[in-house]
Amino acid sequence: MIEFQHVSKIYKGGKVAVEDIHLSFEKGEFICFIGTSGSGKTTSMRMINRMTEPTKGKILIDGQDIQKMNPVELRRKIGYVIQSIGLMPHMTIRENITLVPKLLKVSQDERNAIAERMIDLVELPREMLDRYPHELSGGQQQRIGVVRALAADQDIILMDEPFGALDPITRDSLQDLVKDLQERLGKTIVFVTHDMDEALKLSSRIAIMSEGKVIQFDTPSNILKHPANTFVEELIGEDRLLQAKPDTTPVSEVMLKTAVTITPEKSLQEAIKLMREKRVDTLLVTDNQHILKGYIDIESITQHRGNSSSVGDILKTDVFFVKETALLRNTLRRILTRGLKYVPVVDDKQ
Ligand code: ADP
Ligand code: MG
């Protein structure tokens, strides 16, 4: 439905803001452009409705070159929400909702019908249409801000960090709202964000940008499972990677950073001392690279007390060779991070 064909944008002065983007989005997709500041997200989005003209390449919508489309037609097809969803304070809710339809010369009657449809969508009373923004709660205003973007019934909606300035809780509920409306109304949304949680939550596919280039374009789950390079991995963050990886790694290879651990050459006396200090009855045994080698517990130490064994001689390795699921690995990490004792790992080989 939206097709970028080798699109580049070089601003006056020579800044290459976007370099050779070649992608296509299907109807009804929720696409996020994500990347650090200055990576070319806004420029990429603005080229879709010709607020910015590409220097090279072309963009097609429904197979039509947008350069050859009538600007009015383009505006009917594509809505745009800039970096805030604030309402106009001197206009009623009705006027706010129907601002774009009015610009598109929709009749008064039809605009009233639109305003009612929109306010119904967010389950607010129709009486509110004749109030001013300050007569609504902040949350109600924000919901109106979201449906206003849908009022002109354009097929495509461009949203440039619309929730960037909001607190996390409001943001979360507006994300749910926009996703729900997008699915119910079958809109195609192209959304810019620098927040990976937001992108993962909303997107059907994510375009990861760095220095003007799209370095990966894929579904959230594929990006999590197969990040294209270390830049993408960093953007995703270690915790999310651990959650997402389909894990066939044995537990023995889990990297430990914060658990109560001991290295194999230590004496049993040292192990007991550490257990008392940390108030745990199990220690994880790791090598110097913090890779899990096994564990020792009070029971095994008691059996060997008196010999001159070291930790490495008595460690138990029955947590080995267990295929983890992502969930298990995470649980494991959580348990370890809290410095708690033995990790109940199920052997799924049986
Ligand atoms: P993002 O939205 O990812 O932060 P932008 O698309 O806004 O990035 O900008 C990409 C690069 O292009 C940045 O280096 C920015 O400074 C530059 N840029 C953006 N708009 C203009 C402009 N109108 N003129 C010159 N350079 C611009
Ligand atoms: Mg931007």
mmCIF file of C-alpha atoms and ligand atoms in Angstrom:
data_model
loop_
_atom_site.group_PDB
_atom_site.id
_atom_site.type_symbol
_atom_site.label_atom_id
_atom_site.label_comp_id
_atom_site.label_asym_id
_atom_site.label_seq_id
_atom_site.Cartn_x
_atom_site.Cartn_y
_atom_site.Cartn_z
ATOM 1 C CA MET A 1 0.000 0.000 0.000
ATOM 2 C CA ILE A 2 2.868 2.390 0.814
ATOM 3 C CA GLU A 3 6.025 1.738 -1.093
ATOM 4 C CA PHE A 4 9.378 3.464 -0.695
ATOM 5 C CA GLN A 5 11.498 2.910 -3.791
ATOM 6 C CA HIS A 6 15.142 3.730 -3.117
ATOM 7 C CA VAL A 7 14.232 6.967 -1.416
ATOM 8 C CA SER A 8 16.894 9.404 -0.225
ATOM 9 C CA LYS A 9 16.647 12.872 1.218
ATOM 10 C CA ILE A 10 19.536 15.289 1.207
ATOM 11 C CA TYR A 11 18.711 18.631 2.816
ATOM 12 C CA LYS A 12 20.125 21.908 1.543
ATOM 13 C CA GLY A 13 23.629 22.169 2.873
ATOM 14 C CA GLY A 14 24.272 18.531 2.078
ATOM 15 C CA LYS A 15 22.892 16.723 5.123
ATOM 16 C CA VAL A 16 21.947 13.184 4.111
ATOM 17 C CA ALA A 17 18.904 12.668 6.325
ATOM 18 C CA VAL A 18 17.592 9.540 4.634
ATOM 19 C CA GLU A 19 19.572 7.157 2.478
ATOM 20 C CA ASP A 20 18.127 4.656 0.068
ATOM 21 C CA ILE A 21 15.041 3.487 1.905
ATOM 22 C CA HIS A 22 13.413 0.643 0.042
ATOM 23 C CA LEU A 23 10.411 -0.807 1.855
ATOM 24 C CA SER A 24 6.741 -1.489 1.470
ATOM 25 C CA PHE A 25 3.922 -1.518 3.978
ATOM 26 C CA GLU A 26 0.648 -3.382 3.610
ATOM 27 C CA LYS A 27 -2.800 -1.968 4.169
ATOM 28 C CA GLY A 28 -3.847 -2.175 7.821
ATOM 29 C CA GLU A 29 -0.301 -2.383 9.142
ATOM 30 C CA PHE A 30 0.963 -0.509 12.143
ATOM 31 C CA ILE A 31 4.482 0.497 11.199
ATOM 32 C CA CYS A 32 6.905 2.131 13.617
ATOM 33 C CA PHE A 33 10.027 3.975 12.602
ATOM 34 C CA ILE A 34 12.357 3.772 15.550
ATOM 35 C CA GLY A 35 15.850 5.126 16.035
ATOM 36 C CA THR A 36 17.845 7.677 17.947
ATOM 37 C CA SER A 37 17.328 11.385 17.495
ATOM 38 C CA GLY A 38 18.430 12.604 14.075
ATOM 39 C CA SER A 39 18.320 9.162 12.477
ATOM 40 C CA GLY A 40 15.831 10.288 9.835
ATOM 41 C CA LYS A 41 12.505 9.057 11.236
ATOM 42 C CA THR A 42 10.557 12.288 10.863
ATOM 43 C CA THR A 43 11.999 12.946 7.415
ATOM 44 C CA SER A 44 10.983 9.452 6.265
ATOM 45 C CA MET A 45 7.471 9.922 7.541
ATOM 46 C CA ARG A 46 7.048 13.428 6.162
ATOM 47 C CA MET A 47 7.933 12.234 2.677
ATOM 48 C CA ILE A 48 4.840 10.000 2.691
ATOM 49 C CA ASN A 49 2.497 12.980 2.491
ATOM 50 C CA ARG A 50 4.900 15.290 0.658
ATOM 51 C CA MET A 51 5.539 17.639 3.531
ATOM 52 C CA THR A 52 9.116 16.853 2.566
ATOM 53 C CA GLU A 53 10.107 15.963 -0.983
ATOM 54 C CA PRO A 54 12.598 13.153 -1.599
ATOM 55 C CA THR A 55 15.839 14.007 -3.358
ATOM 56 C CA LYS A 56 15.996 10.592 -5.000
ATOM 57 C CA GLY A 57 13.626 7.687 -5.469
ATOM 58 C CA LYS A 58 9.862 7.641 -5.275
ATOM 59 C CA ILE A 59 7.010 6.770 -2.998
ATOM 60 C CA LEU A 60 3.919 4.975 -4.221
ATOM 61 C CA ILE A 61 0.570 4.777 -2.474
ATOM 62 C CA ASP A 62 -1.775 2.106 -3.781
ATOM 63 C CA GLY A 63 0.556 1.819 -6.730
ATOM 64 C CA GLN A 64 0.363 5.516 -7.572
ATOM 65 C CA ASP A 65 3.383 7.800 -7.509
ATOM 66 C CA ILE A 66 2.569 10.472 -4.924
ATOM 67 C CA GLN A 67 4.396 13.058 -7.019
ATOM 68 C CA LYS A 68 1.673 12.612 -9.582
ATOM 69 C CA MET A 69 -1.205 12.750 -7.131
ATOM 70 C CA ASN A 70 -3.332 15.790 -6.594
ATOM 71 C CA PRO A 71 -2.399 17.363 -3.206
ATOM 72 C CA VAL A 72 -6.033 17.475 -2.099
ATOM 73 C CA GLU A 73 -6.425 13.811 -2.899
ATOM 74 C CA LEU A 74 -3.287 13.079 -0.890
ATOM 75 C CA ARG A 75 -4.633 14.979 2.109
ATOM 76 C CA ARG A 76 -7.863 13.020 1.948
ATOM 77 C CA LYS A 77 -5.889 9.821 2.037
ATOM 78 C CA ILE A 78 -3.311 10.673 4.681
ATOM 79 C CA GLY A 79 -3.734 12.196 8.118
ATOM 80 C CA TYR A 80 -0.899 13.614 10.152
ATOM 81 C CA VAL A 81 -0.508 13.981 13.907
ATOM 82 C CA ILE A 82 2.452 16.003 15.071
ATOM 83 C CA GLN A 83 4.496 15.604 18.188
ATOM 84 C CA SER A 84 1.671 16.429 20.560
ATOM 85 C CA ILE A 85 -1.957 15.509 20.722
ATOM 86 C CA GLY A 86 -3.023 18.714 22.462
ATOM 87 C CA LEU A 87 -6.401 20.249 21.647
ATOM 88 C CA MET A 88 -7.041 23.831 20.563
ATOM 89 C CA PRO A 89 -8.140 25.561 23.781
ATOM 90 C CA HIS A 90 -10.429 28.122 22.147
ATOM 91 C CA MET A 91 -12.397 25.539 20.185
ATOM 92 C CA THR A 92 -15.129 23.219 21.450
ATOM 93 C CA ILE A 93 -14.534 19.480 21.451
ATOM 94 C CA ARG A 94 -16.772 19.248 18.380
ATOM 95 C CA GLU A 95 -14.710 21.859 16.556
ATOM 96 C CA ASN A 96 -11.509 20.215 17.623
ATOM 97 C CA ILE A 97 -12.588 16.799 16.396
ATOM 98 C CA THR A 98 -13.842 18.111 13.076
ATOM 99 C CA LEU A 99 -11.014 20.511 12.319
ATOM 100 C CA VAL A 100 -9.515 18.437 9.525
ATOM 101 C CA PRO A 101 -12.881 17.391 8.027
ATOM 102 C CA LYS A 102 -13.717 21.097 7.898
ATOM 103 C CA LEU A 103 -10.481 21.859 6.078
ATOM 104 C CA LEU A 104 -11.408 19.081 3.682
ATOM 105 C CA LYS A 105 -14.739 20.858 3.137
ATOM 106 C CA VAL A 106 -16.969 18.226 4.689
ATOM 107 C CA SER A 107 -20.488 19.596 5.274
ATOM 108 C CA GLN A 108 -21.692 20.753 8.698
ATOM 109 C CA ASP A 109 -24.195 17.886 9.006
ATOM 110 C CA GLU A 110 -21.633 15.301 8.144
ATOM 111 C CA ARG A 111 -19.185 16.914 10.576
ATOM 112 C CA ASN A 112 -21.712 16.638 13.385
ATOM 113 C CA ALA A 113 -22.213 12.986 12.562
ATOM 114 C CA ILE A 114 -18.438 12.482 12.594
ATOM 115 C CA ALA A 115 -18.083 14.215 15.967
ATOM 116 C CA GLU A 116 -20.713 11.887 17.438
ATOM 117 C CA ARG A 117 -19.115 8.800 15.959
ATOM 118 C CA MET A 118 -15.734 9.793 17.305
ATOM 119 C CA ILE A 119 -16.887 10.579 20.819
ATOM 120 C CA ASP A 120 -18.820 7.289 20.882
ATOM 121 C CA LEU A 121 -15.643 5.470 19.933
ATOM 122 C CA VAL A 122 -13.933 6.628 23.106
ATOM 123 C CA GLU A 123 -17.104 6.150 25.156
ATOM 124 C CA LEU A 124 -17.497 9.719 26.332
ATOM 125 C CA PRO A 125 -20.937 11.371 26.561
ATOM 126 C CA ARG A 126 -22.063 13.324 23.505
ATOM 127 C CA GLU A 127 -22.839 16.379 25.692
ATOM 128 C CA MET A 128 -19.106 16.848 25.910
ATOM 129 C CA LEU A 129 -18.973 17.859 22.256
ATOM 130 C CA ASP A 130 -20.043 21.382 23.127
ATOM 131 C CA ARG A 131 -17.617 21.826 25.979
ATOM 132 C CA TYR A 132 -14.177 23.379 25.786
ATOM 133 C CA PRO A 133 -11.029 21.341 26.432
ATOM 134 C CA HIS A 134 -10.463 22.838 29.900
ATOM 135 C CA GLU A 135 -13.880 21.513 30.922
ATOM 136 C CA LEU A 136 -12.656 17.936 30.411
ATOM 137 C CA SER A 137 -10.171 15.979 32.497
ATOM 138 C CA GLY A 138 -6.653 15.564 31.141
ATOM 139 C CA GLY A 139 -7.346 11.919 30.331
ATOM 140 C CA GLN A 140 -10.543 12.764 28.455
ATOM 141 C CA GLN A 141 -8.747 15.445 26.459
ATOM 142 C CA GLN A 142 -6.081 12.971 25.458
ATOM 143 C CA ARG A 143 -8.643 10.441 24.289
ATOM 144 C CA ILE A 144 -10.262 13.144 22.192
ATOM 145 C CA GLY A 145 -6.800 13.975 20.836
ATOM 146 C CA VAL A 146 -6.443 10.394 19.642
ATOM 147 C CA VAL A 147 -9.849 10.101 17.946
ATOM 148 C CA ARG A 148 -9.419 13.497 16.350
ATOM 149 C CA ALA A 149 -6.691 11.888 14.258
ATOM 150 C CA LEU A 150 -9.288 9.466 12.909
ATOM 151 C CA ALA A 151 -12.052 11.975 12.243
ATOM 152 C CA ALA A 152 -11.239 12.652 8.605
ATOM 153 C CA ASP A 153 -11.361 8.917 7.965
ATOM 154 C CA GLN A 154 -8.126 8.896 6.032
ATOM 155 C CA ASP A 155 -6.752 5.476 5.094
ATOM 156 C CA ILE A 156 -3.288 6.287 6.366
ATOM 157 C CA ILE A 157 -2.375 8.141 9.532
ATOM 158 C CA LEU A 158 1.087 9.439 10.226
ATOM 159 C CA MET A 159 1.934 9.982 13.876
ATOM 160 C CA ASP A 160 5.198 11.584 14.925
ATOM 161 C CA GLU A 161 5.937 10.743 18.566
ATOM 162 C CA PRO A 162 2.394 11.662 19.603
ATOM 163 C CA PHE A 163 2.799 10.358 23.144
ATOM 164 C CA GLY A 164 6.378 11.462 23.674
ATOM 165 C CA ALA A 165 5.623 14.028 26.334
ATOM 166 C CA LEU A 166 3.194 11.981 28.412
ATOM 167 C CA ASP A 167 3.720 10.141 31.663
ATOM 168 C CA PRO A 168 4.126 6.352 31.304
ATOM 169 C CA ILE A 169 0.683 5.414 32.590
ATOM 170 C CA THR A 170 -1.237 7.797 30.344
ATOM 171 C CA ARG A 171 0.994 6.799 27.513
ATOM 172 C CA ASP A 172 0.256 3.156 28.042
ATOM 173 C CA SER A 173 -3.498 3.645 28.005
ATOM 174 C CA LEU A 174 -3.378 5.847 24.895
ATOM 175 C CA GLN A 175 -1.227 3.248 23.160
ATOM 176 C CA ASP A 176 -3.925 0.670 23.907
ATOM 177 C CA LEU A 177 -6.543 3.055 22.585
ATOM 178 C CA VAL A 178 -4.766 3.860 19.346
ATOM 179 C CA LYS A 179 -3.977 0.206 18.703
ATOM 180 C CA ASP A 180 -7.543 -0.832 19.393
ATOM 181 C CA LEU A 181 -8.994 1.862 17.121
ATOM 182 C CA GLN A 182 -6.470 1.131 14.400
ATOM 183 C CA GLU A 183 -7.458 -2.536 14.389
ATOM 184 C CA ARG A 184 -11.178 -1.889 14.587
ATOM 185 C CA LEU A 185 -11.154 0.699 11.827
ATOM 186 C CA GLY A 186 -8.546 -1.060 9.674
ATOM 187 C CA LYS A 187 -6.319 2.007 9.397
ATOM 188 C CA THR A 188 -2.739 1.949 8.245
ATOM 189 C CA ILE A 189 -0.608 3.806 10.752
ATOM 190 C CA VAL A 190 2.960 4.953 10.333
ATOM 191 C CA PHE A 191 4.259 5.951 13.720
ATOM 192 C CA VAL A 192 7.547 7.507 14.795
ATOM 193 C CA THR A 193 8.970 6.760 18.212
ATOM 194 C CA HIS A 194 12.282 6.427 19.969
ATOM 195 C CA ASP A 195 10.779 4.140 22.602
ATOM 196 C CA MET A 196 11.340 0.444 21.964
ATOM 197 C CA ASP A 197 8.562 -0.670 24.314
ATOM 198 C CA GLU A 198 6.140 1.477 22.391
ATOM 199 C CA ALA A 199 7.333 0.088 19.049
ATOM 200 C CA LEU A 200 7.200 -3.524 20.222
ATOM 201 C CA LYS A 201 3.738 -3.078 21.649
ATOM 202 C CA LEU A 202 2.131 -1.314 18.711
ATOM 203 C CA SER A 203 3.802 -2.459 15.543
ATOM 204 C CA SER A 204 2.987 -5.067 13.004
ATOM 205 C CA ARG A 205 6.480 -4.304 11.691
ATOM 206 C CA ILE A 206 9.260 -2.053 12.885
ATOM 207 C CA ALA A 207 11.744 -0.130 10.742
ATOM 208 C CA ILE A 208 14.894 0.450 12.743
ATOM 209 C CA MET A 209 16.772 3.522 11.572
ATOM 210 C CA SER A 210 20.328 4.614 12.101
ATOM 211 C CA GLU A 211 22.029 7.486 10.331
ATOM 212 C CA GLY A 212 19.397 7.749 7.651
ATOM 213 C CA LYS A 213 19.325 4.062 6.808
ATOM 214 C CA VAL A 214 16.822 1.387 7.678
ATOM 215 C CA ILE A 215 19.003 -1.286 9.197
ATOM 216 C CA GLN A 216 16.267 -3.773 9.954
ATOM 217 C CA PHE A 217 12.639 -4.037 8.949
ATOM 218 C CA ASP A 218 10.699 -6.874 10.472
ATOM 219 C CA THR A 219 8.020 -7.962 12.926
ATOM 220 C CA PRO A 220 8.630 -7.297 16.617
ATOM 221 C CA SER A 221 9.153 -10.974 17.363
ATOM 222 C CA ASN A 222 11.634 -11.487 14.533
ATOM 223 C CA ILE A 223 13.561 -8.413 15.576
ATOM 224 C CA LEU A 224 13.744 -9.724 19.110
ATOM 225 C CA LYS A 225 14.768 -13.176 17.981
ATOM 226 C CA HIS A 226 17.158 -12.154 15.239
ATOM 227 C CA PRO A 227 18.496 -8.659 15.805
ATOM 228 C CA ALA A 228 20.425 -7.667 12.678
ATOM 229 C CA ASN A 229 23.497 -6.387 14.495
ATOM 230 C CA THR A 230 24.807 -5.134 17.806
ATOM 231 C CA PHE A 231 23.245 -1.716 17.251
ATOM 232 C CA VAL A 232 19.810 -3.342 17.142
ATOM 233 C CA GLU A 233 20.673 -5.491 20.147
ATOM 234 C CA GLU A 234 21.568 -2.406 22.123
ATOM 235 C CA LEU A 235 18.393 -0.690 21.094
ATOM 236 C CA ILE A 236 16.380 -3.689 22.230
ATOM 237 C CA GLY A 237 18.258 -4.046 25.491
ATOM 238 C CA GLU A 238 19.525 -7.162 27.215
ATOM 239 C CA ASP A 239 16.450 -7.874 29.295
ATOM 240 C CA ARG A 240 14.113 -7.922 26.352
ATOM 241 C CA LEU A 241 16.530 -10.046 24.354
ATOM 242 C CA LEU A 242 16.653 -12.592 27.127
ATOM 243 C CA GLN A 243 12.894 -12.679 27.289
ATOM 244 C CA ALA A 244 12.509 -13.186 23.602
ATOM 245 C CA LYS A 245 15.224 -15.596 22.555
ATOM 246 C CA PRO A 246 13.864 -19.053 21.860
ATOM 247 C CA ASP A 247 16.237 -20.723 24.184
ATOM 248 C CA THR A 248 18.091 -23.863 23.487
ATOM 249 C CA THR A 249 21.092 -22.711 25.485
ATOM 250 C CA PRO A 250 21.786 -24.937 28.461
ATOM 251 C CA VAL A 251 21.461 -23.241 31.809
ATOM 252 C CA SER A 252 25.170 -23.715 32.235
ATOM 253 C CA GLU A 253 25.714 -20.937 29.765
ATOM 254 C CA VAL A 254 23.575 -18.378 31.419
ATOM 255 C CA MET A 255 25.663 -15.377 32.233
ATOM 256 C CA LEU A 256 25.440 -14.344 35.825
ATOM 257 C CA LYS A 257 26.069 -10.887 36.978
ATOM 258 C CA THR A 258 24.495 -10.364 40.321
ATOM 259 C CA ALA A 259 23.749 -13.747 41.881
ATOM 260 C CA VAL A 260 25.591 -15.152 44.886
ATOM 261 C CA THR A 261 28.307 -17.036 43.113
ATOM 262 C CA ILE A 262 31.581 -18.694 43.900
ATOM 263 C CA THR A 263 34.390 -19.951 41.708
ATOM 264 C CA PRO A 264 35.440 -23.647 41.676
ATOM 265 C CA GLU A 265 38.890 -23.293 43.259
ATOM 266 C CA LYS A 266 37.492 -21.886 46.526
ATOM 267 C CA SER A 267 37.522 -24.052 49.655
ATOM 268 C CA LEU A 268 34.377 -25.382 51.317
ATOM 269 C CA GLN A 269 35.158 -23.187 54.356
ATOM 270 C CA GLU A 270 35.011 -20.144 52.132
ATOM 271 C CA ALA A 271 31.733 -21.395 50.668
ATOM 272 C CA ILE A 272 30.169 -21.799 54.117
ATOM 273 C CA LYS A 273 31.348 -18.358 55.148
ATOM 274 C CA LEU A 274 29.777 -16.831 52.044
ATOM 275 C CA MET A 275 26.490 -18.668 52.602
ATOM 276 C CA ARG A 276 26.284 -17.335 56.154
ATOM 277 C CA GLU A 277 27.131 -13.846 55.055
ATOM 278 C CA LYS A 278 24.534 -13.825 52.296
ATOM 279 C CA ARG A 279 22.006 -15.962 54.201
ATOM 280 C CA VAL A 280 21.568 -18.463 51.390
ATOM 281 C CA ASP A 281 21.886 -22.235 51.402
ATOM 282 C CA THR A 282 22.966 -22.593 47.811
ATOM 283 C CA LEU A 283 25.733 -20.958 45.853
ATOM 284 C CA LEU A 284 26.009 -20.928 42.123
ATOM 285 C CA VAL A 285 29.389 -21.939 40.862
ATOM 286 C CA THR A 286 30.666 -19.919 37.970
ATOM 287 C CA ASP A 287 33.942 -19.647 36.181
ATOM 288 C CA ASN A 288 35.774 -16.372 35.899
ATOM 289 C CA GLN A 289 33.647 -15.408 32.908
ATOM 290 C CA HIS A 290 30.566 -15.701 35.132
ATOM 291 C CA ILE A 291 29.272 -18.667 33.217
ATOM 292 C CA LEU A 292 27.263 -21.044 35.331
ATOM 293 C CA LYS A 293 29.028 -24.335 35.985
ATOM 294 C CA GLY A 294 26.708 -25.800 38.587
ATOM 295 C CA TYR A 295 25.779 -25.234 42.193
ATOM 296 C CA ILE A 296 26.683 -26.332 45.677
ATOM 297 C CA ASP A 297 24.330 -26.525 48.610
ATOM 298 C CA ILE A 298 24.535 -27.000 52.349
ATOM 299 C CA GLU A 299 23.693 -30.673 51.983
ATOM 300 C CA SER A 300 26.608 -31.506 49.738
ATOM 301 C CA ILE A 301 29.012 -29.465 51.814
ATOM 302 C CA THR A 302 27.945 -31.303 54.956
ATOM 303 C CA GLN A 303 28.646 -34.629 53.262
ATOM 304 C CA HIS A 304 32.137 -33.565 52.326
ATOM 305 C CA ARG A 305 33.064 -31.587 55.391
ATOM 306 C CA GLY A 306 36.413 -32.597 56.712
ATOM 307 C CA ASN A 307 37.979 -33.471 53.364
ATOM 308 C CA SER A 308 40.091 -30.904 51.724
ATOM 309 C CA SER A 309 37.709 -30.689 48.794
ATOM 310 C CA SER A 310 37.268 -27.485 46.924
ATOM 311 C CA VAL A 311 34.023 -26.137 45.556
ATOM 312 C CA GLY A 312 34.856 -27.506 42.115
ATOM 313 C CA ASP A 313 35.160 -31.069 43.484
ATOM 314 C CA ILE A 314 31.671 -31.269 44.882
ATOM 315 C CA LEU A 315 29.568 -29.040 42.701
ATOM 316 C CA LYS A 316 26.365 -30.494 41.405
ATOM 317 C CA THR A 317 25.715 -30.194 37.752
ATOM 318 C CA ASP A 318 22.169 -31.435 37.489
ATOM 319 C CA VAL A 319 21.015 -28.046 36.312
ATOM 320 C CA PHE A 320 23.002 -28.702 33.194
ATOM 321 C CA PHE A 321 21.676 -29.851 29.860
ATOM 322 C CA VAL A 322 18.295 -28.486 30.614
ATOM 323 C CA LYS A 323 16.744 -26.753 27.723
ATOM 324 C CA GLU A 324 15.409 -23.498 28.918
ATOM 325 C CA THR A 325 12.401 -21.725 27.721
ATOM 326 C CA ALA A 326 12.609 -17.961 27.615
ATOM 327 C CA LEU A 327 10.386 -17.824 30.635
ATOM 328 C CA LEU A 328 12.542 -20.199 32.569
ATOM 329 C CA ARG A 329 15.666 -18.262 31.811
ATOM 330 C CA ASN A 330 14.041 -15.125 33.022
ATOM 331 C CA THR A 331 12.739 -16.709 36.166
ATOM 332 C CA LEU A 332 16.200 -18.036 36.722
ATOM 333 C CA ARG A 333 17.692 -14.624 36.355
ATOM 334 C CA ARG A 334 15.163 -13.084 38.674
ATOM 335 C CA ILE A 335 15.792 -15.688 41.314
ATOM 336 C CA LEU A 336 19.509 -15.273 40.990
ATOM 337 C CA THR A 337 19.365 -11.530 41.018
ATOM 338 C CA ARG A 338 17.548 -11.616 44.303
ATOM 339 C CA GLY A 339 20.275 -13.820 45.710
ATOM 340 C CA LEU A 340 17.878 -16.623 46.485
ATOM 341 C CA LYS A 341 18.587 -20.288 46.699
ATOM 342 C CA TYR A 342 18.293 -23.269 44.455
ATOM 343 C CA VAL A 343 16.775 -22.842 41.090
ATOM 344 C CA PRO A 344 13.995 -25.297 40.351
ATOM 345 C CA VAL A 345 14.759 -26.241 36.805
ATOM 346 C CA VAL A 346 12.671 -28.812 35.008
ATOM 347 C CA ASP A 347 14.417 -31.210 32.712
ATOM 348 C CA ASP A 348 12.352 -31.291 29.583
ATOM 349 C CA LYS A 349 14.462 -34.010 28.006
ATOM 350 C CA GLN A 350 12.410 -36.668 29.716
HETATM 351 P P1 ADP B 1 14.539 12.146 13.634
HETATM 352 O O1 ADP B 1 13.085 12.388 13.419
HETATM 353 O O2 ADP B 1 14.931 10.709 13.557
HETATM 354 O O3 ADP B 1 15.044 12.763 14.896
HETATM 355 P P2 ADP B 1 14.934 13.899 11.349
HETATM 356 O O4 ADP B 1 14.327 13.196 10.198
HETATM 357 O O5 ADP B 1 14.171 15.001 11.960
HETATM 358 O O6 ADP B 1 15.371 12.833 12.438
HETATM 359 O O7 ADP B 1 16.358 14.474 10.906
HETATM 360 C C1 ADP B 1 17.351 13.696 10.260
HETATM 361 C C2 ADP B 1 18.568 14.574 10.021
HETATM 362 O O8 ADP B 1 18.250 15.594 9.088
HETATM 363 C C3 ADP B 1 19.069 15.297 11.259
HETATM 364 O O9 ADP B 1 20.458 15.343 11.208
HETATM 365 C C4 ADP B 1 18.470 16.670 11.137
HETATM 366 O O10 ADP B 1 19.277 17.617 11.785
HETATM 367 C C5 ADP B 1 18.459 16.887 9.634
HETATM 368 N N1 ADP B 1 17.351 17.756 9.226
HETATM 369 C C6 ADP B 1 16.043 17.579 9.516
HETATM 370 N N2 ADP B 1 15.290 18.538 8.943
HETATM 371 C C7 ADP B 1 16.162 19.348 8.291
HETATM 372 C C8 ADP B 1 16.007 20.529 7.490
HETATM 373 N N3 ADP B 1 14.810 21.054 7.257
HETATM 374 N N4 ADP B 1 17.139 21.086 6.966
HETATM 375 C C9 ADP B 1 18.345 20.547 7.188
HETATM 376 N N5 ADP B 1 18.559 19.432 7.909
HETATM 377 C C10 ADP B 1 17.485 18.839 8.461
HETATM 378 MG MG MG B 2 11.691 13.400 14.664
#
